[in-house]
mmCIF file of C-alpha atoms in Angstrom:
data_model
loop_
_atom_site.group_PDB
_atom_site.id
_atom_site.type_symbol
_atom_site.label_atom_id
_atom_site.label_comp_id
_atom_site.label_asym_id
_atom_site.label_seq_id
_atom_site.Cartn_x
_atom_site.Cartn_y
_atom_site.Cartn_z
ATOM 1 C CA GLN A 60 -13.523 -9.236 -4.911
ATOM 2 C CA LYS A 61 -13.339 -5.521 -4.194
ATOM 3 C CA GLU A 62 -14.673 -3.442 -7.092
ATOM 4 C CA VAL A 63 -14.594 0.116 -8.387
ATOM 5 C CA GLU A 64 -17.198 0.882 -11.024
ATOM 6 C CA GLN A 65 -17.178 3.700 -13.567
ATOM 7 C CA ASN A 66 -19.213 4.437 -16.665
ATOM 8 C CA SER A 67 -16.809 3.818 -19.551
ATOM 9 C CA GLY A 68 -18.232 6.643 -21.657
ATOM 10 C CA PRO A 69 -17.379 8.329 -23.865
ATOM 11 C CA LEU A 70 -18.775 11.353 -22.086
ATOM 12 C CA SER A 71 -19.023 14.308 -24.470
ATOM 13 C CA VAL A 72 -19.196 17.793 -22.941
ATOM 14 C CA PRO A 73 -19.129 21.177 -24.714
ATOM 15 C CA GLU A 74 -16.174 23.441 -24.050
ATOM 16 C CA GLY A 75 -16.791 25.706 -21.074
ATOM 17 C CA ALA A 76 -19.417 23.418 -19.501
ATOM 18 C CA ILE A 77 -19.149 21.288 -16.345
ATOM 19 C CA ALA A 78 -18.059 17.668 -16.756
ATOM 20 C CA SER A 79 -19.323 15.269 -14.092
ATOM 21 C CA LEU A 80 -17.620 11.911 -13.593
ATOM 22 C CA ASN A 81 -18.955 9.308 -11.196
ATOM 23 C CA CYS A 82 -17.582 6.263 -9.409
ATOM 24 C CA THR A 83 -18.966 3.701 -6.957
ATOM 25 C CA TYR A 84 -16.959 1.279 -4.850
ATOM 26 C CA SER A 85 -17.716 -1.894 -2.932
ATOM 27 C CA ASP A 86 -15.234 -1.782 -0.021
ATOM 28 C CA ARG A 87 -17.198 -0.044 2.760
ATOM 29 C CA GLY A 88 -14.093 0.417 4.904
ATOM 30 C CA SER A 89 -12.056 2.338 2.324
ATOM 31 C CA GLN A 90 -10.679 5.656 3.567
ATOM 32 C CA SER A 91 -8.647 7.023 0.646
ATOM 33 C CA PHE A 92 -9.961 7.956 -2.796
ATOM 34 C CA PHE A 93 -8.217 9.267 -5.878
ATOM 35 C CA TRP A 94 -8.834 10.572 -9.366
ATOM 36 C CA TYR A 95 -6.161 10.090 -12.011
ATOM 37 C CA ARG A 96 -6.105 11.528 -15.523
ATOM 38 C CA GLN A 97 -4.597 9.434 -18.315
ATOM 39 C CA TYR A 98 -3.935 10.775 -21.773
ATOM 40 C CA SER A 99 -3.824 8.246 -24.615
ATOM 41 C CA GLY A 100 -0.552 6.313 -24.565
ATOM 42 C CA LYS A 101 0.639 7.972 -21.338
ATOM 43 C CA SER A 102 0.753 6.949 -17.701
ATOM 44 C CA PRO A 103 -1.841 8.080 -15.126
ATOM 45 C CA GLU A 104 -1.240 11.325 -13.263
ATOM 46 C CA LEU A 105 -2.907 12.184 -9.962
ATOM 47 C CA ILE A 106 -5.276 15.143 -10.100
ATOM 48 C CA MET A 107 -7.251 14.812 -6.852
ATOM 49 C CA SER A 108 -7.199 12.887 -3.594
ATOM 50 C CA ILE A 109 -9.983 12.956 -0.998
ATOM 51 C CA TYR A 110 -10.188 11.321 2.417
ATOM 52 C CA SER A 111 -13.287 12.697 4.189
ATOM 53 C CA ASN A 112 -16.933 13.181 3.294
ATOM 54 C CA GLY A 113 -17.851 16.328 1.431
ATOM 55 C CA ASP A 114 -16.255 18.410 -1.277
ATOM 56 C CA LYS A 115 -12.616 19.190 -1.983
ATOM 57 C CA GLU A 116 -11.781 21.881 -4.520
ATOM 58 C CA ASP A 117 -8.535 22.440 -6.412
ATOM 59 C CA GLY A 118 -8.716 24.991 -9.196
ATOM 60 C CA ARG A 119 -11.277 23.850 -11.776
ATOM 61 C CA PHE A 120 -11.558 20.407 -10.154
ATOM 62 C CA THR A 121 -13.887 19.400 -7.308
ATOM 63 C CA ALA A 122 -13.935 15.925 -5.799
ATOM 64 C CA GLN A 123 -17.026 14.850 -3.860
ATOM 65 C CA LEU A 124 -17.146 11.908 -1.452
ATOM 66 C CA ASN A 125 -20.119 10.208 0.178
ATOM 67 C CA LYS A 126 -18.934 7.198 2.183
ATOM 68 C CA ALA A 127 -22.461 6.206 3.266
ATOM 69 C CA SER A 128 -23.470 5.833 -0.384
ATOM 70 C CA GLN A 129 -20.006 4.521 -1.381
ATOM 71 C CA TYR A 130 -19.843 7.129 -4.085
ATOM 72 C CA VAL A 131 -17.136 9.494 -5.262
ATOM 73 C CA SER A 132 -17.355 12.001 -8.089
ATOM 74 C CA LEU A 133 -15.210 14.507 -9.949
ATOM 75 C CA LEU A 134 -16.496 17.784 -11.351
ATOM 76 C CA ILE A 135 -14.478 19.717 -13.925
ATOM 77 C CA ARG A 136 -15.623 23.321 -14.355
ATOM 78 C CA ASP A 137 -15.010 25.415 -17.476
ATOM 79 C CA SER A 138 -14.013 22.285 -19.428
ATOM 80 C CA GLN A 139 -11.141 22.766 -21.852
ATOM 81 C CA PRO A 140 -10.077 20.645 -24.852
ATOM 82 C CA SER A 141 -6.968 19.699 -22.848
ATOM 83 C CA ASP A 142 -9.280 17.951 -20.354
ATOM 84 C CA SER A 143 -10.086 15.322 -23.004
ATOM 85 C CA ALA A 144 -8.634 12.140 -21.483
ATOM 86 C CA THR A 145 -9.581 8.998 -19.582
ATOM 87 C CA TYR A 146 -10.254 9.566 -15.883
ATOM 88 C CA LEU A 147 -9.508 6.691 -13.518
ATOM 89 C CA CYS A 148 -11.176 6.429 -10.129
ATOM 90 C CA ALA A 149 -9.008 4.658 -7.542
ATOM 91 C CA VAL A 150 -9.882 3.469 -4.044
ATOM 92 C CA GLU A 151 -7.685 2.197 -1.223
ATOM 93 C CA GLU A 152 -8.433 -1.385 -0.214
ATOM 94 C CA TYR A 153 -9.332 -1.300 3.473
ATOM 95 C CA SER A 154 -7.860 -4.702 4.356
ATOM 96 C CA SER A 155 -4.536 -3.738 2.779
ATOM 97 C CA ALA A 156 -3.946 -0.010 2.916
ATOM 98 C CA SER A 157 -1.023 -0.316 0.534
ATOM 99 C CA LYS A 158 -3.244 -1.674 -2.262
ATOM 100 C CA ILE A 159 -5.238 0.593 -4.537
ATOM 101 C CA ILE A 160 -8.059 -0.690 -6.728
ATOM 102 C CA PHE A 161 -8.593 1.118 -10.034
ATOM 103 C CA GLY A 162 -11.764 1.491 -12.024
ATOM 104 C CA SER A 163 -11.661 0.909 -15.762
ATOM 105 C CA GLY A 164 -11.936 4.641 -16.445
ATOM 106 C CA THR A 165 -14.327 7.092 -18.077
ATOM 107 C CA ARG A 166 -13.320 8.551 -21.424
ATOM 108 C CA LEU A 167 -14.095 12.282 -21.505
ATOM 109 C CA SER A 168 -14.257 14.270 -24.738
ATOM 110 C CA ILE A 169 -14.563 18.074 -24.708
ATOM 111 C CA ARG A 170 -16.126 19.306 -27.941
ATOM 112 C CA PRO A 171 -15.440 22.864 -29.214
ATOM 113 C CA ASP B 270 14.886 15.102 -10.592
ATOM 114 C CA GLY B 271 12.816 12.927 -8.284
ATOM 115 C CA GLY B 272 10.661 10.309 -9.885
ATOM 116 C CA ILE B 273 10.120 6.833 -11.239
ATOM 117 C CA THR B 274 12.065 5.673 -14.284
ATOM 118 C CA GLN B 275 10.885 2.782 -16.394
ATOM 119 C CA SER B 276 12.927 1.281 -19.199
ATOM 120 C CA PRO B 277 12.785 0.493 -21.972
ATOM 121 C CA LYS B 278 9.900 2.539 -23.332
ATOM 122 C CA TYR B 279 9.180 -0.109 -25.993
ATOM 123 C CA LEU B 280 10.065 -3.799 -25.832
ATOM 124 C CA PHE B 281 9.556 -6.686 -28.205
ATOM 125 C CA ARG B 282 9.469 -10.301 -27.093
ATOM 126 C CA LYS B 283 10.085 -13.343 -29.215
ATOM 127 C CA GLU B 284 8.219 -16.600 -28.680
ATOM 128 C CA GLY B 285 9.570 -18.519 -25.677
ATOM 129 C CA GLN B 286 11.702 -15.633 -24.467
ATOM 130 C CA ASN B 287 11.819 -14.089 -20.990
ATOM 131 C CA VAL B 288 12.108 -10.308 -20.882
ATOM 132 C CA THR B 289 12.758 -7.977 -17.949
ATOM 133 C CA LEU B 290 11.255 -4.532 -17.454
ATOM 134 C CA SER B 291 13.170 -2.115 -15.274
ATOM 135 C CA CYS B 292 11.686 0.215 -12.651
ATOM 136 C CA GLU B 293 13.822 2.547 -10.531
ATOM 137 C CA GLN B 294 12.653 5.234 -8.083
ATOM 138 C CA ASN B 295 14.538 7.923 -6.172
ATOM 139 C CA LEU B 296 11.575 9.048 -4.062
ATOM 140 C CA ASN B 297 12.663 6.951 -1.061
ATOM 141 C CA HIS B 298 9.311 5.159 -1.213
ATOM 142 C CA ASP B 299 8.937 1.829 0.562
ATOM 143 C CA ALA B 300 6.150 0.343 -1.566
ATOM 144 C CA MET B 301 6.386 -0.417 -5.275
ATOM 145 C CA TYR B 302 3.880 -1.903 -7.715
ATOM 146 C CA TRP B 303 3.528 -3.383 -11.186
ATOM 147 C CA TYR B 304 0.320 -3.011 -13.175
ATOM 148 C CA ARG B 305 -0.769 -4.236 -16.567
ATOM 149 C CA GLN B 306 -3.112 -2.179 -18.762
ATOM 150 C CA ASP B 307 -4.786 -3.575 -21.869
ATOM 151 C CA PRO B 308 -6.356 -1.247 -24.467
ATOM 152 C CA GLY B 309 -9.490 0.447 -23.139
ATOM 153 C CA GLN B 310 -9.117 -1.250 -19.769
ATOM 154 C CA GLY B 311 -8.199 -0.228 -16.262
ATOM 155 C CA LEU B 312 -5.085 -1.185 -14.314
ATOM 156 C CA ARG B 313 -4.653 -4.738 -13.045
ATOM 157 C CA LEU B 314 -2.161 -5.450 -10.268
ATOM 158 C CA ILE B 315 0.556 -7.978 -11.075
ATOM 159 C CA TYR B 316 2.868 -7.828 -8.031
ATOM 160 C CA TYR B 317 3.606 -5.420 -5.239
ATOM 161 C CA SER B 318 6.286 -4.998 -2.605
ATOM 162 C CA GLN B 319 5.954 -3.122 0.670
ATOM 163 C CA ILE B 320 9.553 -3.605 1.812
ATOM 164 C CA VAL B 321 12.913 -4.811 0.527
ATOM 165 C CA ASN B 322 13.206 -8.588 0.075
ATOM 166 C CA ASP B 323 9.452 -9.089 0.298
ATOM 167 C CA PHE B 324 6.703 -9.031 -2.328
ATOM 168 C CA GLN B 325 3.147 -10.292 -2.815
ATOM 169 C CA LYS B 326 1.166 -11.530 -5.780
ATOM 170 C CA GLY B 327 -1.524 -9.304 -7.185
ATOM 171 C CA ASP B 328 -4.559 -10.330 -9.184
ATOM 172 C CA ILE B 329 -2.738 -11.530 -12.331
ATOM 173 C CA ALA B 330 0.688 -12.793 -11.190
ATOM 174 C CA GLU B 331 0.786 -15.954 -13.320
ATOM 175 C CA GLY B 332 3.530 -15.802 -15.938
ATOM 176 C CA TYR B 333 5.371 -12.970 -14.178
ATOM 177 C CA SER B 334 8.143 -12.765 -11.566
ATOM 178 C CA VAL B 335 9.706 -9.936 -9.562
ATOM 179 C CA SER B 336 12.529 -9.245 -7.140
ATOM 180 C CA ARG B 337 13.118 -6.482 -4.593
ATOM 181 C CA GLU B 338 16.775 -6.585 -3.623
ATOM 182 C CA LYS B 339 17.072 -2.807 -3.278
ATOM 183 C CA LYS B 340 14.620 -0.194 -2.091
ATOM 184 C CA GLU B 341 15.046 1.771 -5.308
ATOM 185 C CA SER B 342 14.505 -1.077 -7.768
ATOM 186 C CA PHE B 343 11.631 -3.446 -8.581
ATOM 187 C CA PRO B 344 12.223 -5.251 -11.891
ATOM 188 C CA LEU B 345 9.479 -7.312 -13.539
ATOM 189 C CA THR B 346 10.236 -10.391 -15.641
ATOM 190 C CA VAL B 347 7.640 -11.490 -18.177
ATOM 191 C CA THR B 348 8.275 -15.186 -18.601
ATOM 192 C CA SER B 349 7.525 -17.469 -21.532
ATOM 193 C CA ALA B 350 4.636 -18.844 -19.448
ATOM 194 C CA GLN B 351 2.756 -15.578 -20.013
ATOM 195 C CA LYS B 352 1.033 -16.426 -23.286
ATOM 196 C CA ASN B 353 -0.530 -13.029 -23.946
ATOM 197 C CA PRO B 354 2.045 -10.469 -22.789
ATOM 198 C CA THR B 355 1.176 -7.646 -25.201
ATOM 199 C CA ALA B 356 0.145 -4.719 -22.978
ATOM 200 C CA PHE B 357 1.199 -1.433 -21.401
ATOM 201 C CA TYR B 358 3.116 -2.075 -18.165
ATOM 202 C CA LEU B 359 3.125 0.544 -15.436
ATOM 203 C CA CYS B 360 5.325 0.744 -12.365
ATOM 204 C CA ALA B 361 4.226 2.808 -9.366
ATOM 205 C CA SER B 362 5.525 3.652 -5.923
ATOM 206 C CA MET B 363 3.948 4.907 -2.720
ATOM 207 C CA GLY B 364 5.458 6.630 0.291
ATOM 208 C CA THR B 365 4.584 6.377 3.967
ATOM 209 C CA SER B 366 3.041 9.810 4.434
ATOM 210 C CA GLY B 367 -0.298 8.231 5.266
ATOM 211 C CA LYS B 368 -1.848 9.717 2.141
ATOM 212 C CA ASN B 369 -1.582 6.386 0.220
ATOM 213 C CA ILE B 370 -0.872 8.170 -3.057
ATOM 214 C CA GLN B 371 0.680 6.140 -5.862
ATOM 215 C CA TYR B 372 2.908 7.814 -8.435
ATOM 216 C CA PHE B 373 3.565 6.251 -11.815
ATOM 217 C CA GLY B 374 6.464 5.861 -14.187
ATOM 218 C CA ALA B 375 6.046 6.561 -17.906
ATOM 219 C CA GLY B 376 5.356 2.908 -18.717
ATOM 220 C CA THR B 377 6.757 0.202 -20.971
ATOM 221 C CA ARG B 378 4.843 -0.993 -24.012
ATOM 222 C CA LEU B 379 5.505 -4.688 -24.643
ATOM 223 C CA SER B 380 4.689 -6.386 -27.923
ATOM 224 C CA VAL B 381 5.184 -9.906 -29.224
ATOM 225 C CA LEU B 382 7.147 -10.456 -32.450
#
């Protein structure tokens, strides 16, 4: 059974600080990795995708991927109250590229 | 407006009743998916379809059925065999750009009367 593991949180970060969210996965062959943000009662929305080792930056968000360690992370700089949400890590299943496996999510709370 | 439309937003099921959740997309995506989300949990795959007239079971298919007669539509039926149907149901689609990105509809919240 392929797995994606996340710390459920809640992770509490002061406004303006850096929030760091982590994810590990079991499928060594996976090539595509995603971070989704989900507000309470809403559907997930994609905020970052990453496909190669290293860092990928988009505004205040940076995704980091280390395939050797089977580890992907999301950094949120200058955290805002609107960043308070659940963040889902998602990983493509190598044996079936059309299937994505989701972690259970990390709940992030930005405190004023 | 391009996107994925799920209806209804809220649905109530009586004991022994089958109910159908609608999912329509105008993104010209080949693949479509149904997920179930329970409170505080991640997404669990119910069924998925990579092409018209073909679909595969996901991890929790028991008590559910689907059809894929048109590229744009992938309805999910929650049958009376599903004894604990109360959950948030999410439909997603994915294109063939090679990026493997799934986009989601707004979801349907199903409750049992």
